[in-house]
PDB file of C-alpha atoms and ligand atoms in Angstrom:
ATOM      1  CA  UNK M   1       0.020   0.000   0.011  1.00 98.00           C
ATOM      2  CA  UNK M   2       2.801   2.410   0.885  1.00 98.00           C
ATOM      3  CA  UNK M   3       4.645   1.764  -2.412  1.00 97.00           C
ATOM      4  CA  UNK M   4       1.475   2.142  -4.414  1.00 98.00           C
ATOM      5  CA  UNK M   5       0.547   5.370  -2.737  1.00 97.00           C
ATOM      6  CA  UNK M   6       4.067   6.767  -3.264  1.00 95.00           C
ATOM      7  CA  UNK M   7       4.082   5.670  -6.915  1.00 96.00           C
ATOM      8  CA  UNK M   8       0.798   7.601  -7.417  1.00 97.00           C
ATOM      9  CA  UNK M   9       2.338  10.636  -5.778  1.00 95.00           C
ATOM     10  CA  UNK M  10       5.404  10.343  -7.990  1.00 93.00           C
ATOM     11  CA  UNK M  11       3.244  10.107 -11.125  1.00 93.00           C
ATOM     12  CA  UNK M  12       1.381  13.268 -10.125  1.00 92.00           C
ATOM     13  CA  UNK M  13       4.644  15.144  -9.560  1.00 88.00           C
ATOM     14  CA  UNK M  14       5.738  14.311 -13.153  1.00 84.00           C
ATOM     15  CA  UNK M  15       9.159  15.690 -13.711  1.00 80.00           C
ATOM     16  CA  UNK M  16       9.380  17.485 -10.373  1.00 83.00           C
ATOM     17  CA  UNK M  17      11.559  15.508  -8.022  1.00 84.00           C
ATOM     18  CA  UNK M  18      10.226  14.681  -4.518  1.00 85.00           C
ATOM     19  CA  UNK M  19      11.408  17.175  -1.880  1.00 86.00           C
ATOM     20  CA  UNK M  20      14.522  16.284   0.054  1.00 90.00           C
ATOM     21  CA  UNK M  21      12.781  17.017   3.348  1.00 91.00           C
ATOM     22  CA  UNK M  22       9.046  16.299   2.900  1.00 88.00           C
ATOM     23  CA  UNK M  23       8.263  17.845   6.261  1.00 90.00           C
ATOM     24  CA  UNK M  24       9.767  21.319   5.701  1.00 91.00           C
ATOM     25  CA  UNK M  25       6.386  23.084   4.869  1.00 86.00           C
ATOM     26  CA  UNK M  26       4.660  21.376   7.778  1.00 87.00           C
ATOM     27  CA  UNK M  27       7.268  21.159  10.529  1.00 89.00           C
ATOM     28  CA  UNK M  28       5.953  24.292  12.330  1.00 89.00           C
ATOM     29  CA  UNK M  29       2.556  22.648  12.754  1.00 87.00           C
ATOM     30  CA  UNK M  30       4.244  20.049  14.923  1.00 90.00           C
ATOM     31  CA  UNK M  31       5.448  22.661  17.430  1.00 92.00           C
ATOM     32  CA  UNK M  32       3.519  22.777  20.685  1.00 93.00           C
ATOM     33  CA  UNK M  33       3.928  24.210  24.160  1.00 96.00           C
ATOM     34  CA  UNK M  34       5.501  21.460  26.292  1.00 97.00           C
ATOM     35  CA  UNK M  35       3.796  22.837  29.407  1.00 97.00           C
ATOM     36  CA  UNK M  36       0.273  22.967  27.892  1.00 97.00           C
ATOM     37  CA  UNK M  37      -2.436  21.609  30.165  1.00 95.00           C
ATOM     38  CA  UNK M  38      -5.094  19.068  29.389  1.00 91.00           C
ATOM     39  CA  UNK M  39      -3.764  17.313  26.344  1.00 93.00           C
ATOM     40  CA  UNK M  40      -5.554  13.906  26.470  1.00 93.00           C
ATOM     41  CA  UNK M  41      -2.759  12.118  24.586  1.00 95.00           C
ATOM     42  CA  UNK M  42      -0.028  13.398  26.882  1.00 96.00           C
ATOM     43  CA  UNK M  43      -2.172  12.515  29.926  1.00 96.00           C
ATOM     44  CA  UNK M  44      -2.730   9.072  28.646  1.00 96.00           C
ATOM     45  CA  UNK M  45       0.951   8.444  27.860  1.00 97.00           C
ATOM     46  CA  UNK M  46       2.001   9.651  31.326  1.00 97.00           C
ATOM     47  CA  UNK M  47       0.253   6.639  32.744  1.00 97.00           C
ATOM     48  CA  UNK M  48       2.979   4.498  31.081  1.00 97.00           C
ATOM     49  CA  UNK M  49       5.974   6.613  32.260  1.00 98.00           C
ATOM     50  CA  UNK M  50       7.401   6.946  35.837  1.00 97.00           C
ATOM     51  CA  UNK M  51       9.825   9.722  36.906  1.00 98.00           C
ATOM     52  CA  UNK M  52      12.839   7.343  36.683  1.00 98.00           C
ATOM     53  CA  UNK M  53      11.931   5.946  33.340  1.00 98.00           C
ATOM     54  CA  UNK M  54      13.568   6.619  29.969  1.00 98.00           C
ATOM     55  CA  UNK M  55      11.568   7.238  26.813  1.00 98.00           C
ATOM     56  CA  UNK M  56      12.436   6.565  23.099  1.00 98.00           C
ATOM     57  CA  UNK M  57      10.215   8.630  20.748  1.00 98.00           C
ATOM     58  CA  UNK M  58      10.575   7.205  17.261  1.00 98.00           C
ATOM     59  CA  UNK M  59       9.680   9.769  14.585  1.00 98.00           C
ATOM     60  CA  UNK M  60       9.432  12.439  17.301  1.00 98.00           C
ATOM     61  CA  UNK M  61       8.648  15.224  14.790  1.00 97.00           C
ATOM     62  CA  UNK M  62       8.688  18.666  16.447  1.00 97.00           C
ATOM     63  CA  UNK M  63       8.487  17.130  19.880  1.00 98.00           C
ATOM     64  CA  UNK M  64       4.728  17.544  20.397  1.00 97.00           C
ATOM     65  CA  UNK M  65       4.798  14.505  22.680  1.00 98.00           C
ATOM     66  CA  UNK M  66       8.555  13.972  23.492  1.00 98.00           C
ATOM     67  CA  UNK M  67       8.849  17.407  25.168  1.00 98.00           C
ATOM     68  CA  UNK M  68       5.920  17.363  27.546  1.00 98.00           C
ATOM     69  CA  UNK M  69       6.822  13.715  28.463  1.00 98.00           C
ATOM     70  CA  UNK M  70      10.444  14.708  29.080  1.00 98.00           C
ATOM     71  CA  UNK M  71       9.198  16.969  31.921  1.00 98.00           C
ATOM     72  CA  UNK M  72       8.027  13.846  33.733  1.00 98.00           C
ATOM     73  CA  UNK M  73      10.738  11.244  33.114  1.00 98.00           C
ATOM     74  CA  UNK M  74      14.509  10.742  33.491  1.00 98.00           C
ATOM     75  CA  UNK M  75      15.388  11.285  29.865  1.00 98.00           C
ATOM     76  CA  UNK M  76      14.184  11.067  26.258  1.00 98.00           C
ATOM     77  CA  UNK M  77      15.902   9.918  23.103  1.00 98.00           C
ATOM     78  CA  UNK M  78      14.123  11.471  20.066  1.00 98.00           C
ATOM     79  CA  UNK M  79      14.833   9.624  16.871  1.00 98.00           C
ATOM     80  CA  UNK M  80      13.873  11.905  13.945  1.00 98.00           C
ATOM     81  CA  UNK M  81      15.247  11.798  10.362  1.00 97.00           C
ATOM     82  CA  UNK M  82      13.764  15.078   9.096  1.00 97.00           C
ATOM     83  CA  UNK M  83      16.092  18.086   9.536  1.00 96.00           C
ATOM     84  CA  UNK M  84      13.245  20.619   9.680  1.00 97.00           C
ATOM     85  CA  UNK M  85      11.363  18.561  12.250  1.00 97.00           C
ATOM     86  CA  UNK M  86      14.519  17.979  14.302  1.00 97.00           C
ATOM     87  CA  UNK M  87      15.262  21.721  14.301  1.00 97.00           C
ATOM     88  CA  UNK M  88      11.729  22.537  15.515  1.00 97.00           C
ATOM     89  CA  UNK M  89      12.281  19.988  18.360  1.00 98.00           C
ATOM     90  CA  UNK M  90      15.607  21.372  19.354  1.00 98.00           C
ATOM     91  CA  UNK M  91      14.508  24.972  19.228  1.00 97.00           C
ATOM     92  CA  UNK M  92      11.445  24.249  21.306  1.00 97.00           C
ATOM     93  CA  UNK M  93      13.469  22.217  23.874  1.00 98.00           C
ATOM     94  CA  UNK M  94      15.933  25.071  24.218  1.00 98.00           C
ATOM     95  CA  UNK M  95      13.219  27.746  24.524  1.00 97.00           C
ATOM     96  CA  UNK M  96      11.440  25.712  27.123  1.00 98.00           C
ATOM     97  CA  UNK M  97      14.565  24.907  29.222  1.00 98.00           C
ATOM     98  CA  UNK M  98      14.246  21.201  28.711  1.00 98.00           C
ATOM     99  CA  UNK M  99      17.660  19.537  28.642  1.00 97.00           C
ATOM    100  CA  UNK M 100      17.025  15.787  29.168  1.00 98.00           C
ATOM    101  CA  UNK M 101      16.164  15.136  25.487  1.00 98.00           C
ATOM    102  CA  UNK M 102      18.838  13.917  23.120  1.00 98.00           C
ATOM    103  CA  UNK M 103      18.264  13.815  19.403  1.00 98.00           C
ATOM    104  CA  UNK M 104      19.424  11.062  17.017  1.00 98.00           C
ATOM    105  CA  UNK M 105      18.874  12.416  13.530  1.00 98.00           C
ATOM    106  CA  UNK M 106      18.226   9.175  11.664  1.00 98.00           C
ATOM    107  CA  UNK M 107      15.482   6.929  10.455  1.00 98.00           C
ATOM    108  CA  UNK M 108      14.435   4.241  12.950  1.00 98.00           C
ATOM    109  CA  UNK M 109      15.644   1.625  10.489  1.00 98.00           C
ATOM    110  CA  UNK M 110      19.227   3.068  10.662  1.00 98.00           C
ATOM    111  CA  UNK M 111      19.254   4.371  14.243  1.00 98.00           C
ATOM    112  CA  UNK M 112      21.811   2.971  16.566  1.00 97.00           C
ATOM    113  CA  UNK M 113      20.413   3.596  20.062  1.00 97.00           C
ATOM    114  CA  UNK M 114      20.245   1.927  23.517  1.00 96.00           C
ATOM    115  CA  UNK M 115      16.973   0.410  24.677  1.00 97.00           C
ATOM    116  CA  UNK M 116      14.515   2.574  26.703  1.00 97.00           C
ATOM    117  CA  UNK M 117      11.772   1.707  29.218  1.00 97.00           C
ATOM    118  CA  UNK M 118       9.000   3.063  26.984  1.00 98.00           C
ATOM    119  CA  UNK M 119       9.274   3.134  23.192  1.00 98.00           C
ATOM    120  CA  UNK M 120       6.708   5.414  21.572  1.00 98.00           C
ATOM    121  CA  UNK M 121       5.957   5.795  17.927  1.00 98.00           C
ATOM    122  CA  UNK M 122       3.225   8.295  17.140  1.00 98.00           C
ATOM    123  CA  UNK M 123       1.722   8.745  13.646  1.00 98.00           C
ATOM    124  CA  UNK M 124       4.747   7.285  11.814  1.00 98.00           C
ATOM    125  CA  UNK M 125       3.799   3.857  10.706  1.00 98.00           C
ATOM    126  CA  UNK M 126       1.525   4.900   7.773  1.00 98.00           C
ATOM    127  CA  UNK M 127       4.623   5.334   5.509  1.00 98.00           C
ATOM    128  CA  UNK M 128       6.811   2.470   6.627  1.00 98.00           C
ATOM    129  CA  UNK M 129       7.515   0.017   3.867  1.00 97.00           C
ATOM    130  CA  UNK M 130       9.348  -2.755   5.825  1.00 98.00           C
ATOM    131  CA  UNK M 131       6.866  -2.671   8.639  1.00 98.00           C
ATOM    132  CA  UNK M 132       7.738  -6.054  10.172  1.00 97.00           C
ATOM    133  CA  UNK M 133      11.394  -5.210  10.661  1.00 97.00           C
ATOM    134  CA  UNK M 134      10.435  -1.719  11.929  1.00 98.00           C
ATOM    135  CA  UNK M 135       8.111  -3.228  14.629  1.00 98.00           C
ATOM    136  CA  UNK M 136      10.558  -5.925  15.658  1.00 97.00           C
ATOM    137  CA  UNK M 137      13.075  -3.143  16.263  1.00 97.00           C
ATOM    138  CA  UNK M 138      10.534  -1.157  18.386  1.00 98.00           C
ATOM    139  CA  UNK M 139       9.901  -4.307  20.407  1.00 97.00           C
ATOM    140  CA  UNK M 140      13.613  -5.144  20.830  1.00 96.00           C
ATOM    141  CA  UNK M 141      14.361  -1.641  22.131  1.00 97.00           C
ATOM    142  CA  UNK M 142      11.612  -1.512  24.778  1.00 97.00           C
ATOM    143  CA  UNK M 143      12.220  -2.674  28.345  1.00 96.00           C
ATOM    144  CA  UNK M 144       8.626  -2.238  29.544  1.00 97.00           C
ATOM    145  CA  UNK M 145       6.286  -1.161  26.754  1.00 97.00           C
ATOM    146  CA  UNK M 146       5.851  -0.286  23.128  1.00 98.00           C
ATOM    147  CA  UNK M 147       3.095   2.258  22.243  1.00 98.00           C
ATOM    148  CA  UNK M 148       2.158   2.974  18.656  1.00 98.00           C
ATOM    149  CA  UNK M 149      -0.259   5.869  18.081  1.00 98.00           C
ATOM    150  CA  UNK M 150      -2.214   5.478  14.914  1.00 98.00           C
ATOM    151  CA  UNK M 151      -5.430   6.845  13.402  1.00 98.00           C
ATOM    152  CA  UNK M 152      -8.341   4.612  12.314  1.00 98.00           C
ATOM    153  CA  UNK M 153      -7.786   5.925   8.733  1.00 97.00           C
ATOM    154  CA  UNK M 154      -4.847   7.536   6.781  1.00 97.00           C
ATOM    155  CA  UNK M 155      -4.008  11.006   8.015  1.00 95.00           C
ATOM    156  CA  UNK M 156      -4.822  12.593   4.586  1.00 94.00           C
ATOM    157  CA  UNK M 157      -7.971  10.574   4.127  1.00 95.00           C
ATOM    158  CA  UNK M 158     -10.139  13.684   4.647  1.00 92.00           C
ATOM    159  CA  UNK M 159      -8.883  15.135   1.361  1.00 93.00           C
ATOM    160  CA  UNK M 160      -9.017  11.799  -0.579  1.00 93.00           C
ATOM    161  CA  UNK M 161     -12.447  12.768  -2.122  1.00 90.00           C
ATOM    162  CA  UNK M 162     -10.822  15.684  -3.820  1.00 93.00           C
ATOM    163  CA  UNK M 163      -8.624  13.338  -5.884  1.00 94.00           C
ATOM    164  CA  UNK M 164     -11.565  12.120  -7.922  1.00 93.00           C
ATOM    165  CA  UNK M 165     -12.807  15.610  -8.589  1.00 92.00           C
ATOM    166  CA  UNK M 166      -9.408  17.111  -9.434  1.00 94.00           C
ATOM    167  CA  UNK M 167      -7.381  14.211 -10.899  1.00 95.00           C
ATOM    168  CA  UNK M 168     -10.285  11.964 -12.075  1.00 94.00           C
ATOM    169  CA  UNK M 169      -8.840   9.106 -10.037  1.00 96.00           C
ATOM    170  CA  UNK M 170      -9.201   7.697  -6.558  1.00 96.00           C
ATOM    171  CA  UNK M 171      -6.382   8.289  -4.125  1.00 97.00           C
ATOM    172  CA  UNK M 172      -4.663   5.064  -3.204  1.00 97.00           C
ATOM    173  CA  UNK M 173      -4.868   4.832   0.564  1.00 97.00           C
ATOM    174  CA  UNK M 174      -1.941   4.514   3.001  1.00 98.00           C
ATOM    175  CA  UNK M 175      -2.284   1.784   5.716  1.00 98.00           C
ATOM    176  CA  UNK M 176      -3.607   2.791   9.084  1.00 98.00           C
ATOM    177  CA  UNK M 177      -5.051   1.035  12.217  1.00 98.00           C
ATOM    178  CA  UNK M 178      -6.689  -1.992  10.539  1.00 98.00           C
ATOM    179  CA  UNK M 179      -3.510  -2.931   8.621  1.00 98.00           C
ATOM    180  CA  UNK M 180      -1.300  -2.335  11.648  1.00 98.00           C
ATOM    181  CA  UNK M 181      -3.423  -4.803  13.618  1.00 98.00           C
ATOM    182  CA  UNK M 182      -3.042  -7.394  10.872  1.00 98.00           C
ATOM    183  CA  UNK M 183       0.699  -6.943  10.865  1.00 98.00           C
ATOM    184  CA  UNK M 184       0.841  -7.350  14.652  1.00 98.00           C
ATOM    185  CA  UNK M 185      -1.213 -10.431  14.526  1.00 98.00           C
ATOM    186  CA  UNK M 186       1.197 -11.957  11.907  1.00 97.00           C
ATOM    187  CA  UNK M 187       4.096 -11.070  14.261  1.00 96.00           C
ATOM    188  CA  UNK M 188       2.456 -12.896  17.113  1.00 96.00           C
ATOM    189  CA  UNK M 189       1.795  -9.645  19.099  1.00 97.00           C
ATOM    190  CA  UNK M 190      -1.564  -9.340  20.811  1.00 97.00           C
ATOM    191  CA  UNK M 191      -1.861  -5.602  21.688  1.00 98.00           C
ATOM    192  CA  UNK M 192      -4.235  -3.541  23.755  1.00 98.00           C
ATOM    193  CA  UNK M 193      -6.050  -1.020  21.656  1.00 98.00           C
ATOM    194  CA  UNK M 194      -7.309   2.097  23.490  1.00 97.00           C
ATOM    195  CA  UNK M 195      -9.314   4.523  21.417  1.00 96.00           C
ATOM    196  CA  UNK M 196      -8.955   8.291  22.253  1.00 94.00           C
ATOM    197  CA  UNK M 197     -11.529  11.037  21.542  1.00 91.00           C
ATOM    198  CA  UNK M 198     -11.884  11.869  17.772  1.00 93.00           C
ATOM    199  CA  UNK M 199     -10.024  14.897  16.496  1.00 88.00           C
ATOM    200  CA  UNK M 200     -12.044  17.523  14.664  1.00 79.00           C
ATOM    201  CA  UNK M 201     -11.391  17.646  10.881  1.00 79.00           C
ATOM    202  CA  UNK M 202      -8.507  19.870   9.854  1.00 79.00           C
ATOM    203  CA  UNK M 203      -9.475  23.523   9.318  1.00 88.00           C
ATOM    204  CA  UNK M 204      -8.268  26.188   6.970  1.00 93.00           C
ATOM    205  CA  UNK M 205      -8.247  29.842   8.061  1.00 92.00           C
ATOM    206  CA  UNK M 206      -9.252  31.007   4.596  1.00 93.00           C
ATOM    207  CA  UNK M 207     -10.072  29.826   1.140  1.00 93.00           C
ATOM    208  CA  UNK M 208      -6.668  31.078  -0.046  1.00 93.00           C
ATOM    209  CA  UNK M 209      -4.891  29.022   2.607  1.00 91.00           C
ATOM    210  CA  UNK M 210      -6.926  25.985   1.673  1.00 93.00           C
ATOM    211  CA  UNK M 211      -5.992  26.399  -2.054  1.00 94.00           C
ATOM    212  CA  UNK M 212      -2.294  26.835  -1.168  1.00 91.00           C
ATOM    213  CA  UNK M 213      -2.182  23.691   1.084  1.00 91.00           C
ATOM    214  CA  UNK M 214      -4.276  21.565  -1.135  1.00 94.00           C
ATOM    215  CA  UNK M 215      -2.305  22.444  -4.266  1.00 93.00           C
ATOM    216  CA  UNK M 216       0.736  20.941  -2.501  1.00 91.00           C
ATOM    217  CA  UNK M 217      -1.135  17.947  -1.097  1.00 92.00           C
ATOM    218  CA  UNK M 218      -2.607  17.159  -4.592  1.00 95.00           C
ATOM    219  CA  UNK M 219       0.707  17.854  -6.371  1.00 94.00           C
ATOM    220  CA  UNK M 220      -0.704  20.529  -8.604  1.00 93.00           C
ATOM    221  CA  UNK M 221       1.580  22.683 -10.755  1.00 89.00           C
ATOM    222  CA  UNK M 222       0.775  26.382 -10.646  1.00 88.00           C
ATOM    223  CA  UNK M 223      -1.799  27.397 -13.280  1.00 90.00           C
ATOM    224  CA  UNK M 224      -2.259  23.767 -14.470  1.00 91.00           C
ATOM    225  CA  UNK M 225      -5.781  22.756 -15.562  1.00 93.00           C
ATOM    226  CA  UNK M 226      -6.046  20.760 -12.354  1.00 93.00           C
ATOM    227  CA  UNK M 227      -5.024  23.744 -10.191  1.00 94.00           C
ATOM    228  CA  UNK M 228      -7.657  25.860 -11.951  1.00 95.00           C
ATOM    229  CA  UNK M 229     -10.241  23.023 -11.404  1.00 95.00           C
ATOM    230  CA  UNK M 230      -9.418  22.912  -7.652  1.00 95.00           C
ATOM    231  CA  UNK M 231      -9.868  26.705  -7.291  1.00 94.00           C
ATOM    232  CA  UNK M 232     -13.234  26.509  -9.009  1.00 94.00           C
ATOM    233  CA  UNK M 233     -14.475  23.477  -7.034  1.00 93.00           C
ATOM    234  CA  UNK M 234     -13.223  24.364  -3.580  1.00 94.00           C
ATOM    235  CA  UNK M 235     -15.961  26.928  -2.597  1.00 93.00           C
ATOM    236  CA  UNK M 236     -18.643  24.364  -2.954  1.00 93.00           C
ATOM    237  CA  UNK M 237     -16.557  21.657  -1.229  1.00 92.00           C
ATOM    238  CA  UNK M 238     -15.945  23.459   2.078  1.00 93.00           C
ATOM    239  CA  UNK M 239     -18.186  24.489   4.943  1.00 93.00           C
ATOM    240  CA  UNK M 240     -17.413  26.964   7.714  1.00 92.00           C
ATOM    241  CA  UNK M 241     -17.399  25.405  11.180  1.00 89.00           C
ATOM    242  CA  UNK M 242     -16.097  26.950  14.396  1.00 86.00           C
ATOM    243  CA  UNK M 243     -14.465  29.876  12.517  1.00 90.00           C
ATOM    244  CA  UNK M 244     -12.537  27.650  10.075  1.00 92.00           C
ATOM    245  CA  UNK M 245     -13.210  26.040   6.686  1.00 94.00           C
ATOM    246  CA  UNK M 246     -13.506  22.240   6.606  1.00 92.00           C
ATOM    247  CA  UNK M 247     -13.881  19.884   3.732  1.00 92.00           C
ATOM    248  CA  UNK M 248     -17.593  18.947   3.549  1.00 89.00           C
ATOM    249  CA  UNK M 249     -18.394  15.596   5.055  1.00 83.00           C
ATOM    250  CA  UNK M 250     -14.838  15.016   6.349  1.00 86.00           C
ATOM    251  CA  UNK M 251     -14.881  12.330   8.948  1.00 86.00           C
ATOM    252  CA  UNK M 252     -12.984  13.115  12.176  1.00 90.00           C
ATOM    253  CA  UNK M 253      -9.853  10.957  12.583  1.00 96.00           C
ATOM    254  CA  UNK M 254      -9.832   8.738  15.697  1.00 96.00           C
ATOM    255  CA  UNK M 255      -6.454   8.086  17.277  1.00 97.00           C
ATOM    256  CA  UNK M 256      -5.813   4.860  19.057  1.00 98.00           C
ATOM    257  CA  UNK M 257      -3.007   3.761  21.372  1.00 98.00           C
ATOM    258  CA  UNK M 258      -1.859   0.336  20.351  1.00 98.00           C
ATOM    259  CA  UNK M 259       0.398  -0.985  23.054  1.00 98.00           C
ATOM    260  CA  UNK M 260       1.995  -4.199  24.350  1.00 98.00           C
ATOM    261  CA  UNK M 261       4.701  -5.440  26.620  1.00 97.00           C
ATOM    262  CA  UNK M 262       7.773  -6.365  24.585  1.00 96.00           C
ATOM    263  CA  UNK M 263       8.248  -9.962  23.768  1.00 82.00           C
ATOM    264  CA  UNK M 264      11.584 -10.220  21.942  1.00 75.00           C
ATOM    265  CA  UNK M 265      12.317 -12.340  20.101  1.00 63.00           C
ATOM    266  CA  UNK M 266       9.054 -11.981  18.146  1.00 62.00           C
ATOM    267  CA  UNK M 267       7.897 -15.083  16.419  1.00 53.00           C
ATOM    268  CA  UNK M 268       6.046 -14.866  13.074  1.00 50.00           C
ATOM    269  CA  UNK M 269       6.883 -13.936   9.553  1.00 46.00           C
ATOM    270  CA  UNK M 270      10.335 -13.342   8.205  1.00 42.00           C
TER     271      UNK M 270
HETATM  272  C1  LIG O 301       3.201  12.961  11.311  1.00 95.15           C
HETATM  273  S1  LIG O 301       4.816  13.200  11.944  1.00 95.15           S
HETATM  274  C2  LIG O 301       4.516  12.750  13.656  1.00 95.15           C
HETATM  275  C3  LIG O 301       5.492  13.412  14.640  1.00 95.15           C
HETATM  276  C4  LIG O 301       5.251  13.075  16.131  1.00 95.15           C
HETATM  277  N1  LIG O 301       5.453  11.720  16.417  1.00 95.15           N
HETATM  278  C5  LIG O 301       3.878  13.574  16.513  1.00 95.15           C
HETATM  279  O1  LIG O 301       3.014  12.623  16.737  1.00 95.15           O
HETATM  280  O2  LIG O 301       3.584  14.766  16.635  1.00 95.15           O
HETATM  281  C6  LIG O 301       5.783  11.793  11.336  1.00 95.15           C
HETATM  282  C7  LIG O 301       7.208  11.853  11.676  1.00 95.15           C
HETATM  283  O3  LIG O 301       7.769  10.588  11.506  1.00 95.15           O
HETATM  284  C8  LIG O 301       9.090  10.708  10.887  1.00 95.15           C
HETATM  285  N2  LIG O 301       9.490   9.608  10.197  1.00 95.15           N
HETATM  286  C9  LIG O 301       9.081   9.205   8.963  1.00 95.15           C
HETATM  287  N3  LIG O 301       9.660   8.024   8.622  1.00 95.15           N
HETATM  288  C10 LIG O 301      10.454   7.639   9.631  1.00 95.15           C
HETATM  289  C11 LIG O 301      11.366   6.510   9.903  1.00 95.15           C
HETATM  290  N4  LIG O 301      11.569   5.671   8.945  1.00 95.15           N
HETATM  291  N5  LIG O 301      11.959   6.516  11.060  1.00 95.15           N
HETATM  292  C12 LIG O 301      11.736   7.464  11.968  1.00 95.15           C
HETATM  293  N6  LIG O 301      10.936   8.499  11.813  1.00 95.15           N
HETATM  294  C13 LIG O 301      10.291   8.597  10.676  1.00 95.15           C
HETATM  295  C14 LIG O 301       8.940  12.000  10.045  1.00 95.15           C
HETATM  296  O4  LIG O 301      10.180  12.585   9.735  1.00 95.15           O
HETATM  297  C15 LIG O 301       8.021  12.833  10.867  1.00 95.15           C
HETATM  298  O5  LIG O 301       8.677  13.718  11.771  1.00 95.15           O
END
């Protein structure tokens, strides 16, 4: 599924090569105040983490989870391959006076790190090709628990309906919770699955912002017939809710915590 989705993206890009750092335009959205109160995901994860524990955050992004959790544990290793995400994380840690987080700028597949008590991997698995090896490595680096955070549907699924209208073809879906559960079963892992409250559909501050972001997400060249089509279609495809514009009928995404106690070596495929 990952390869087919990426091949469809490449075909839409045409001669334009994929960006070196896919996350650069979005990295700032992954910045959040580490001392914010009442974040249900942080509160839930804290139940797994004691003050003397260590945390490994695989694909830590801008530190949305790693930094608030670092305030309550001994230390965090953040594994993050994207330079723009890593820089948001480091900047935010410095501004917030958090100094028990060390960054390994690498993919998880290539990372050389020591085990930690809790291994967390939030909203990463959708794009992992060699998912069995990736999960085995999560398991083998956890002393107490592995926690994967994943939505019930692909993160971009709310804009999938636009593909048919703009490109005349269905968007090929990335894997999400159902496929992860199948993989874990094949690996002989029997996880707990805790569903958290649904997240409201993404909002755009203005039609102009929606056009800009969707042009990028739909791989539209400026002034192409598809870009013109999107601009014409969009006003009838969005509704205003709570002061922002949302894609009509977009289903809220529901995050789940999929967690287990490590059982290396894992039996199963491969
Ligand atoms: C959607 S962001 C999630 C960031 C953070 N975990 C959160 O929940 O806010 C996905 C992150 O996974 C990282 N990532 C993608 N492939 C990865 C891999 N193979 N190993 C480690 N991280 C990866 C990306 O660079 C990106 O920062």
